[in-house]
Coordinates of C-alpha atoms and ligand atoms in Angstrom, one line a residue:
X1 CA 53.6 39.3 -21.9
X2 CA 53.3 42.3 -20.0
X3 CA 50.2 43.1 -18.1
X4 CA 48.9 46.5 -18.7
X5 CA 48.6 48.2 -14.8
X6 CA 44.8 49.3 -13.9
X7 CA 44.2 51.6 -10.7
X8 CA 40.4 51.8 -10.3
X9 CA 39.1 54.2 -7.7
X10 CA 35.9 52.9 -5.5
X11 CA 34.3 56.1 -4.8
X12 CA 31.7 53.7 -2.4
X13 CA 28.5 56.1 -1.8
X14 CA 30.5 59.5 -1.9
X15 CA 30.0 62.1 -3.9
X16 CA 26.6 63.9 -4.9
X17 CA 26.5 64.8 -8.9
X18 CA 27.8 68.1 -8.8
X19 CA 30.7 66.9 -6.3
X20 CA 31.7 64.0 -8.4
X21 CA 32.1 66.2 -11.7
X22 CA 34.0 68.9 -9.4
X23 CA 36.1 65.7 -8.3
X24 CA 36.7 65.0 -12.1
X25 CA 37.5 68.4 -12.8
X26 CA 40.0 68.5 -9.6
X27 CA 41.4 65.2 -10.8
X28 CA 41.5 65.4 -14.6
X29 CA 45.3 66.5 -14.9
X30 CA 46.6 64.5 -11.8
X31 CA 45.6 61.4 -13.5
X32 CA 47.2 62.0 -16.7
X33 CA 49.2 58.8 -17.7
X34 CA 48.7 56.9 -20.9
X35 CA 50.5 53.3 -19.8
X36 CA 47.8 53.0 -17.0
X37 CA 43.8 52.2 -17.2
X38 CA 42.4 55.0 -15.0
X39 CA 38.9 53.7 -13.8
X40 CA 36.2 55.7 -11.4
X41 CA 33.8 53.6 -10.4
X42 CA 31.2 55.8 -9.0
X43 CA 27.4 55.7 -7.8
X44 CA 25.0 55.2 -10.1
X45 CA 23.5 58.5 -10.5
X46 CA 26.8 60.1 -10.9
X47 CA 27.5 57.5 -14.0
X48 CA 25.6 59.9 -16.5
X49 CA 27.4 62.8 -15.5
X50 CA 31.2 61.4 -14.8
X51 CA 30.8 59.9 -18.1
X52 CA 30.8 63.3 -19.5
X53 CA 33.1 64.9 -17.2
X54 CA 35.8 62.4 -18.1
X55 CA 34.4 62.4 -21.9
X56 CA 38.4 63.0 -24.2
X57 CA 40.4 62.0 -20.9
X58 CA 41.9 58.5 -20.3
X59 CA 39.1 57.5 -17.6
X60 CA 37.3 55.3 -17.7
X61 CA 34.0 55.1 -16.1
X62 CA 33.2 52.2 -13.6
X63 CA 30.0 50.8 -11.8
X64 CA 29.7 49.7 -8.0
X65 CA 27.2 47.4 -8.6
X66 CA 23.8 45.9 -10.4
X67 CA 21.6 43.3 -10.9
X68 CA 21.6 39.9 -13.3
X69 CA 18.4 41.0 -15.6
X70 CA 18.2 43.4 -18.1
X71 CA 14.4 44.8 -17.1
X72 CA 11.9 44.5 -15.1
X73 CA 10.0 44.2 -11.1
X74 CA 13.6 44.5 -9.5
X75 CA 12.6 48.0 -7.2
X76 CA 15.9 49.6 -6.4
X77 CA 17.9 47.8 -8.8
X78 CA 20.0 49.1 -12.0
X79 CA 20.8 46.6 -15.4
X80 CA 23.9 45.9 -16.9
X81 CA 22.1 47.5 -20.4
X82 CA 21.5 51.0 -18.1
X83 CA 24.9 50.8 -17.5
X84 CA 26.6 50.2 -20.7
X85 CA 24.3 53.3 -22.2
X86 CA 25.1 55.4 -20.4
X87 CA 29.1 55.0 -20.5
X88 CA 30.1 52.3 -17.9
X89 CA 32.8 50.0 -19.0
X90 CA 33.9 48.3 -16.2
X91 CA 31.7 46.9 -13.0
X92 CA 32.8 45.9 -9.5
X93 CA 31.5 42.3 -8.2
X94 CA 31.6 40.8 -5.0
X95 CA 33.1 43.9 -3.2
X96 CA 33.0 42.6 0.5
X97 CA 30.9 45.3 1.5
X98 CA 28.4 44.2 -1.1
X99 CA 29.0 40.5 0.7
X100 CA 29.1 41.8 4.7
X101 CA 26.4 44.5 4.5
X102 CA 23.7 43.2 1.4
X103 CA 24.2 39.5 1.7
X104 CA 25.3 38.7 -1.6
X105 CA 27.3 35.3 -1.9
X106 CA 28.9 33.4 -4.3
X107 CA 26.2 32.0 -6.3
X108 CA 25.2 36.0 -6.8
X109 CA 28.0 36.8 -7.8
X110 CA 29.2 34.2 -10.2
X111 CA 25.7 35.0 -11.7
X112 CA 26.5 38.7 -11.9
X113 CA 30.2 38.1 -13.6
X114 CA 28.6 35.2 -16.3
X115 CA 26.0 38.7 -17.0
X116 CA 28.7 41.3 -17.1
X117 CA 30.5 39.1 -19.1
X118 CA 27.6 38.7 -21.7
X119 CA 26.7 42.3 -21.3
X120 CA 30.3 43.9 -22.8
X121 CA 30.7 44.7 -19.2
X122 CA 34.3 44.3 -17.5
X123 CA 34.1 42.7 -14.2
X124 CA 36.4 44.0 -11.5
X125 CA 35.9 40.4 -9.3
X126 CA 36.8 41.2 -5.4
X127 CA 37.8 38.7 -2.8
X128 CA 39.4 38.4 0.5
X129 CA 39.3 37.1 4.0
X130 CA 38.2 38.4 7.6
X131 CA 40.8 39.0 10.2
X132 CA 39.6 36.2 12.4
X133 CA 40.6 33.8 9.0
X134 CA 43.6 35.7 8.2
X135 CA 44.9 35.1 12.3
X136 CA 43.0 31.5 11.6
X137 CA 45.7 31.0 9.1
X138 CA 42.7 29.9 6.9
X139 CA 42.9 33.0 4.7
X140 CA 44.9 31.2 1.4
X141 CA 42.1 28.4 1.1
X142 CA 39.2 30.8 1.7
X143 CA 40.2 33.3 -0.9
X144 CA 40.7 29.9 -3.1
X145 CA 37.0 28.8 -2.6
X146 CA 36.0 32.7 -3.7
X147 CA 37.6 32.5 -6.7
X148 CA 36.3 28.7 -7.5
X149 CA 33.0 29.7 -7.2
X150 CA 32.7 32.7 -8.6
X151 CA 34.3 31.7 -11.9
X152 CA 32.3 28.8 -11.9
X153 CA 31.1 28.5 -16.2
X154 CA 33.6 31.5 -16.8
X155 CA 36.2 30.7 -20.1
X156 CA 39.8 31.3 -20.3
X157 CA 38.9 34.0 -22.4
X158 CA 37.0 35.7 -20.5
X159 CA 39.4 35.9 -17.7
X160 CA 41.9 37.1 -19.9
X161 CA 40.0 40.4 -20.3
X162 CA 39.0 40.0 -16.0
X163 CA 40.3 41.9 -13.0
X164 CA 40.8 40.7 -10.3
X165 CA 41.3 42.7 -6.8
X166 CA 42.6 40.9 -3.5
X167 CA 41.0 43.2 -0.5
X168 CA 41.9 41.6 2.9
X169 CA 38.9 43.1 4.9
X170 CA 41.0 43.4 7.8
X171 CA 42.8 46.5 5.5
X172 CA 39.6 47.9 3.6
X173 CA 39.1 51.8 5.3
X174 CA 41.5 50.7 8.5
X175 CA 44.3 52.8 7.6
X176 CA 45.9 49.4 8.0
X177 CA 47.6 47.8 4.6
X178 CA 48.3 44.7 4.0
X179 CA 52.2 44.8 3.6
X180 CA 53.7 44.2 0.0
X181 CA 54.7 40.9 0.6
X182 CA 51.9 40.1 2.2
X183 CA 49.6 41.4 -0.8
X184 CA 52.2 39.1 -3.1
X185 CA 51.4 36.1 -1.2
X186 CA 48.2 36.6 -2.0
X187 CA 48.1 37.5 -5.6
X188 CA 50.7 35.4 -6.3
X189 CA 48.3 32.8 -5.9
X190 CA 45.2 33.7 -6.9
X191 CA 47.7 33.8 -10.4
X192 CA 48.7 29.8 -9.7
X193 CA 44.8 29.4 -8.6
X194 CA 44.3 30.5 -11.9
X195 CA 47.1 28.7 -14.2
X196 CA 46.0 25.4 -12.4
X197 CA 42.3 26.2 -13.6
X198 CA 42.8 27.2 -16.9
X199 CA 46.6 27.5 -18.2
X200 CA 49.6 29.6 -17.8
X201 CA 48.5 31.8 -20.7
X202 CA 45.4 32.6 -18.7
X203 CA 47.4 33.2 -16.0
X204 CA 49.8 35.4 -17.3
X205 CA 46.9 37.4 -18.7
X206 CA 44.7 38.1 -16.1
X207 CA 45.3 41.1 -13.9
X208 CA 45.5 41.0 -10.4
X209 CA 45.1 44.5 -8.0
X210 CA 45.5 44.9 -4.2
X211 CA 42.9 47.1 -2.4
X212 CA 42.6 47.8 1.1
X213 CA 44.2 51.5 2.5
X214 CA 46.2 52.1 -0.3
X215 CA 47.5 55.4 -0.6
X216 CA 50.2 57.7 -2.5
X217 CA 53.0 56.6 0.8
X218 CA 52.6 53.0 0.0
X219 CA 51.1 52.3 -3.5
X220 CA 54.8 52.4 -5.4
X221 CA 56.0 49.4 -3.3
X222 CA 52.5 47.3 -3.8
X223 CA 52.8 48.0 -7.5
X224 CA 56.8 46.7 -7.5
X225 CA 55.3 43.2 -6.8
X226 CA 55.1 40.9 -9.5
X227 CA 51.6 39.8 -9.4
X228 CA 50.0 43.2 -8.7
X229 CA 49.0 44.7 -11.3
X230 CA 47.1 47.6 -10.3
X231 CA 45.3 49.2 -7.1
X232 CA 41.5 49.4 -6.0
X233 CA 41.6 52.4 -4.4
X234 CA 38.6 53.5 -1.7
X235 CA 39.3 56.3 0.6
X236 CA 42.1 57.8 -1.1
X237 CA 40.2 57.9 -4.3
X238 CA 38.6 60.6 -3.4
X239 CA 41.9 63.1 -2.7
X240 CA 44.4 64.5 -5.4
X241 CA 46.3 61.3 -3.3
X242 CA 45.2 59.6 -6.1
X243 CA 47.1 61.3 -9.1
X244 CA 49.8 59.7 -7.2
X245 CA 48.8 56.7 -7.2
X246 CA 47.9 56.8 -10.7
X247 CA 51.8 58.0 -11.2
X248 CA 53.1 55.7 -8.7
Ligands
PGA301 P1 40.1 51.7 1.1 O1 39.0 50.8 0.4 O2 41.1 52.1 0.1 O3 39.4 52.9 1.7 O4 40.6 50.8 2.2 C1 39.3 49.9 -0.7 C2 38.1 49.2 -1.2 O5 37.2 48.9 -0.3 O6 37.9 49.0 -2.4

């Protein structure tokens, strides 16, 4: 089975409205490629908006992030119903900013990919270790535990249809990648991780993206691994860098 590739741009808090539909318009023909899912995840209020910039193209729209209940006292929060209304196919979970900066941990998250899941939405699921584990050596079993808990209650079908990104933190907005082979390592075992929870089918179908500094010099020898299947792309999201990418 081949895996289809998916390069999802994380456009973190950039971009007001009118910037992120000029950013659509700058990026519609650059993007242009029919054997790749194209993916913007953007800030919520530029959902409505990018949704109809992109309306006819091959992007799809993506959220950063949002909270397990459909309604209610959750001030400052945004529901996976809001979401899917207005557009918003897939969602990013347990980006380690989210984890770092807002505190979120496992039990969060795996709560928030059991709700995308029930929701319609597609979770883009994001793990990776700190420099200090990565020098620790430490890195392969931490990045384990991430994906144990996180999928905690989650079926092999459901990870069929689930992305899954591998961003070393050490290479997130650094300007420092993680080599290919290093990226492989990893990815090639959150693939066993995941044939040795579920089965080789499940395995084979869930795809697997690197993130952390990629950018149109390095993306074409990430993609040539074997286990990555696609890029989440931060800073060079926001450039015509990531046509490239896209085309890589
Ligand atoms: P970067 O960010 O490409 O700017 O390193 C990637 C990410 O955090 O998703």
């Amino acid at each position: 089975m081949s895996r289809r590739r998916i390069i999802a741009g994380n456009w973190k808090m950039n971009k007001t409205p009118a910037e992120a539909v000029a950013l659509c318009n700058e990026l519609k023909d650059l993007v242009k490629n029919d054997a790749v899912d194209v993916v913007y995840c953007v800030p919520s209020i530029d959902i409505v908006c990018v949704a109809d910039a992109v309306k006819g193209t091959n992007v799809h729209v993506g959220a950063q992030n949002f909270y397990i209940e459909d309604k209610g006292a959750f001030t400052g929060e945004i529901s996976a119903p809001m979401l899917k209304e207005a557009g918003v196919e897939y969602i990013i979970i347990g980006h380690s900013e989210r984890r770092d900066i807002f505190g979120e941990n496992d039990i969060l998250i795996n709560a928030k990919v059991k709700k995308a899941f029930a929701s319609g939405l597609k979770p883009i699921l994001c793990c990776g270790e700190s420099l200090s584990l990565r020098k620790a050596g430490t890195y392969k079993e931490w990045i384990a535990r991430q994906i144990k808990w996180d999928l905690d209650g989650i079926t092999a079908d459901q990870v069929k249809e689930l992305v899954i990104a591998y961003e070393p933190i050490w290479a997130i907005g650094t300007g420092e990648t993680a080599t290919a082979d290093q990226a492989q390592e990893v990815c090639g075992l959150i693939r066993q991780l995941i044939a040795d929870m579920y089965d080789a089918a499940t395995a084979e179908a869930v795809r697997i993206q690197y993130g952390g500094s990629m950018n149109a010099g390095n993306a074409a020898e990430l993609l040539s691994k074997p286990d990555i299947d696609g890029g989440l792309i931060g800073g060079a999201s926001l450039k015509p860098d990531f046509g490239k990418i896209v085309n890589a």
